[in-house]
Amino acid sequence: MLEEAKQKAAEAIRQMQAKLSQNANSMRYQITPVRKASKTNQSIVSLINRIRK
């Protein structure tokens, strides 16, 4: 009885970890374009500042 419960708990934990890693991967893909966009924004801002000087 206890062994069965342990196995079920272990399986549930494994499934949760798999789901979490999938979520982390999809979030990583969503974050990257934002980072790239902020980098381009920074370069545009620095260009404008150079022109102003």
PDB file of C-alpha atoms in Angstrom:
ATOM      1  CA  MET A   1       0.000   0.000   0.000  1.00  0.00           C
ATOM      2  CA  LEU A   2       2.722   2.447   1.049  1.00  0.00           C
ATOM      3  CA  GLU A   3       4.944   1.429  -1.882  1.00  0.00           C
ATOM      4  CA  GLU A   4       2.102   2.033  -4.318  1.00  0.00           C
ATOM      5  CA  ALA A   5       1.510   5.505  -2.863  1.00  0.00           C
ATOM      6  CA  LYS A   6       5.224   6.281  -3.122  1.00  0.00           C
ATOM      7  CA  GLN A   7       5.277   5.192  -6.767  1.00  0.00           C
ATOM      8  CA  LYS A   8       2.206   7.301  -7.582  1.00  0.00           C
ATOM      9  CA  ALA A   9       3.729  10.321  -5.844  1.00  0.00           C
ATOM     10  CA  ALA A  10       7.023   9.856  -7.699  1.00  0.00           C
ATOM     11  CA  GLU A  11       5.172   9.628 -11.020  1.00  0.00           C
ATOM     12  CA  ALA A  12       3.149  12.771 -10.233  1.00  0.00           C
ATOM     13  CA  ILE A  13       6.345  14.644  -9.321  1.00  0.00           C
ATOM     14  CA  ARG A  14       7.972  13.510 -12.577  1.00  0.00           C
ATOM     15  CA  GLN A  15       4.996  14.748 -14.585  1.00  0.00           C
ATOM     16  CA  MET A  16       5.017  18.093 -12.763  1.00  0.00           C
ATOM     17  CA  GLN A  17       8.753  18.515 -13.397  1.00  0.00           C
ATOM     18  CA  ALA A  18       8.269  17.735 -17.088  1.00  0.00           C
ATOM     19  CA  LYS A  19       5.484  20.310 -17.303  1.00  0.00           C
ATOM     20  CA  LEU A  20       7.586  22.898 -15.471  1.00  0.00           C
ATOM     21  CA  SER A  21      10.549  22.389 -17.794  1.00  0.00           C
ATOM     22  CA  GLN A  22       8.250  22.712 -20.834  1.00  0.00           C
ATOM     23  CA  ASN A  23       6.865  25.959 -19.406  1.00  0.00           C
ATOM     24  CA  ALA A  24      10.379  27.235 -18.695  1.00  0.00           C
ATOM     25  CA  ASN A  25      11.450  26.443 -22.265  1.00  0.00           C
ATOM     26  CA  SER A  26       8.447  28.199 -23.813  1.00  0.00           C
ATOM     27  CA  MET A  27       8.995  31.193 -21.516  1.00  0.00           C
ATOM     28  CA  ARG A  28      12.649  31.313 -22.564  1.00  0.00           C
ATOM     29  CA  TYR A  29      11.595  31.488 -26.209  1.00  0.00           C
ATOM     30  CA  GLN A  30       9.172  34.311 -25.391  1.00  0.00           C
ATOM     31  CA  ILE A  31      11.798  36.272 -23.426  1.00  0.00           C
ATOM     32  CA  THR A  32      14.517  36.212 -26.114  1.00  0.00           C
ATOM     33  CA  PRO A  33      12.746  38.469 -28.652  1.00  0.00           C
ATOM     34  CA  VAL A  34      12.044  40.955 -25.843  1.00  0.00           C
ATOM     35  CA  ARG A  35      15.749  41.064 -24.986  1.00  0.00           C
ATOM     36  CA  LYS A  36      16.653  41.594 -28.640  1.00  0.00           C
ATOM     37  CA  ALA A  37      14.068  44.372 -28.945  1.00  0.00           C
ATOM     38  CA  SER A  38      15.375  46.166 -25.848  1.00  0.00           C
ATOM     39  CA  LYS A  39      18.926  45.926 -27.247  1.00  0.00           C
ATOM     40  CA  THR A  40      17.823  47.518 -30.526  1.00  0.00           C
ATOM     41  CA  ASN A  41      15.932  50.195 -28.575  1.00  0.00           C
ATOM     42  CA  GLN A  42      19.091  50.956 -26.590  1.00  0.00           C
ATOM     43  CA  SER A  43      21.166  51.278 -29.746  1.00  0.00           C
ATOM     44  CA  ILE A  44      18.541  53.588 -31.294  1.00  0.00           C
ATOM     45  CA  VAL A  45      18.535  55.726 -28.147  1.00  0.00           C
ATOM     46  CA  SER A  46      22.339  55.931 -28.130  1.00  0.00           C
ATOM     47  CA  LEU A  47      22.300  56.941 -31.815  1.00  0.00           C
ATOM     48  CA  ILE A  48      19.790  59.714 -31.079  1.00  0.00           C
ATOM     49  CA  ASN A  49      21.919  60.900 -28.155  1.00  0.00           C
ATOM     50  CA  ARG A  50      25.017  60.998 -30.372  1.00  0.00           C
ATOM     51  CA  ILE A  51      23.166  63.016 -32.988  1.00  0.00           C
ATOM     52  CA  ARG A  52      21.927  65.465 -30.321  1.00  0.00           C
ATOM     53  CA  LYS A  53      25.507  66.107 -29.149  1.00  0.00           C
TER      54      LYS A  53
END
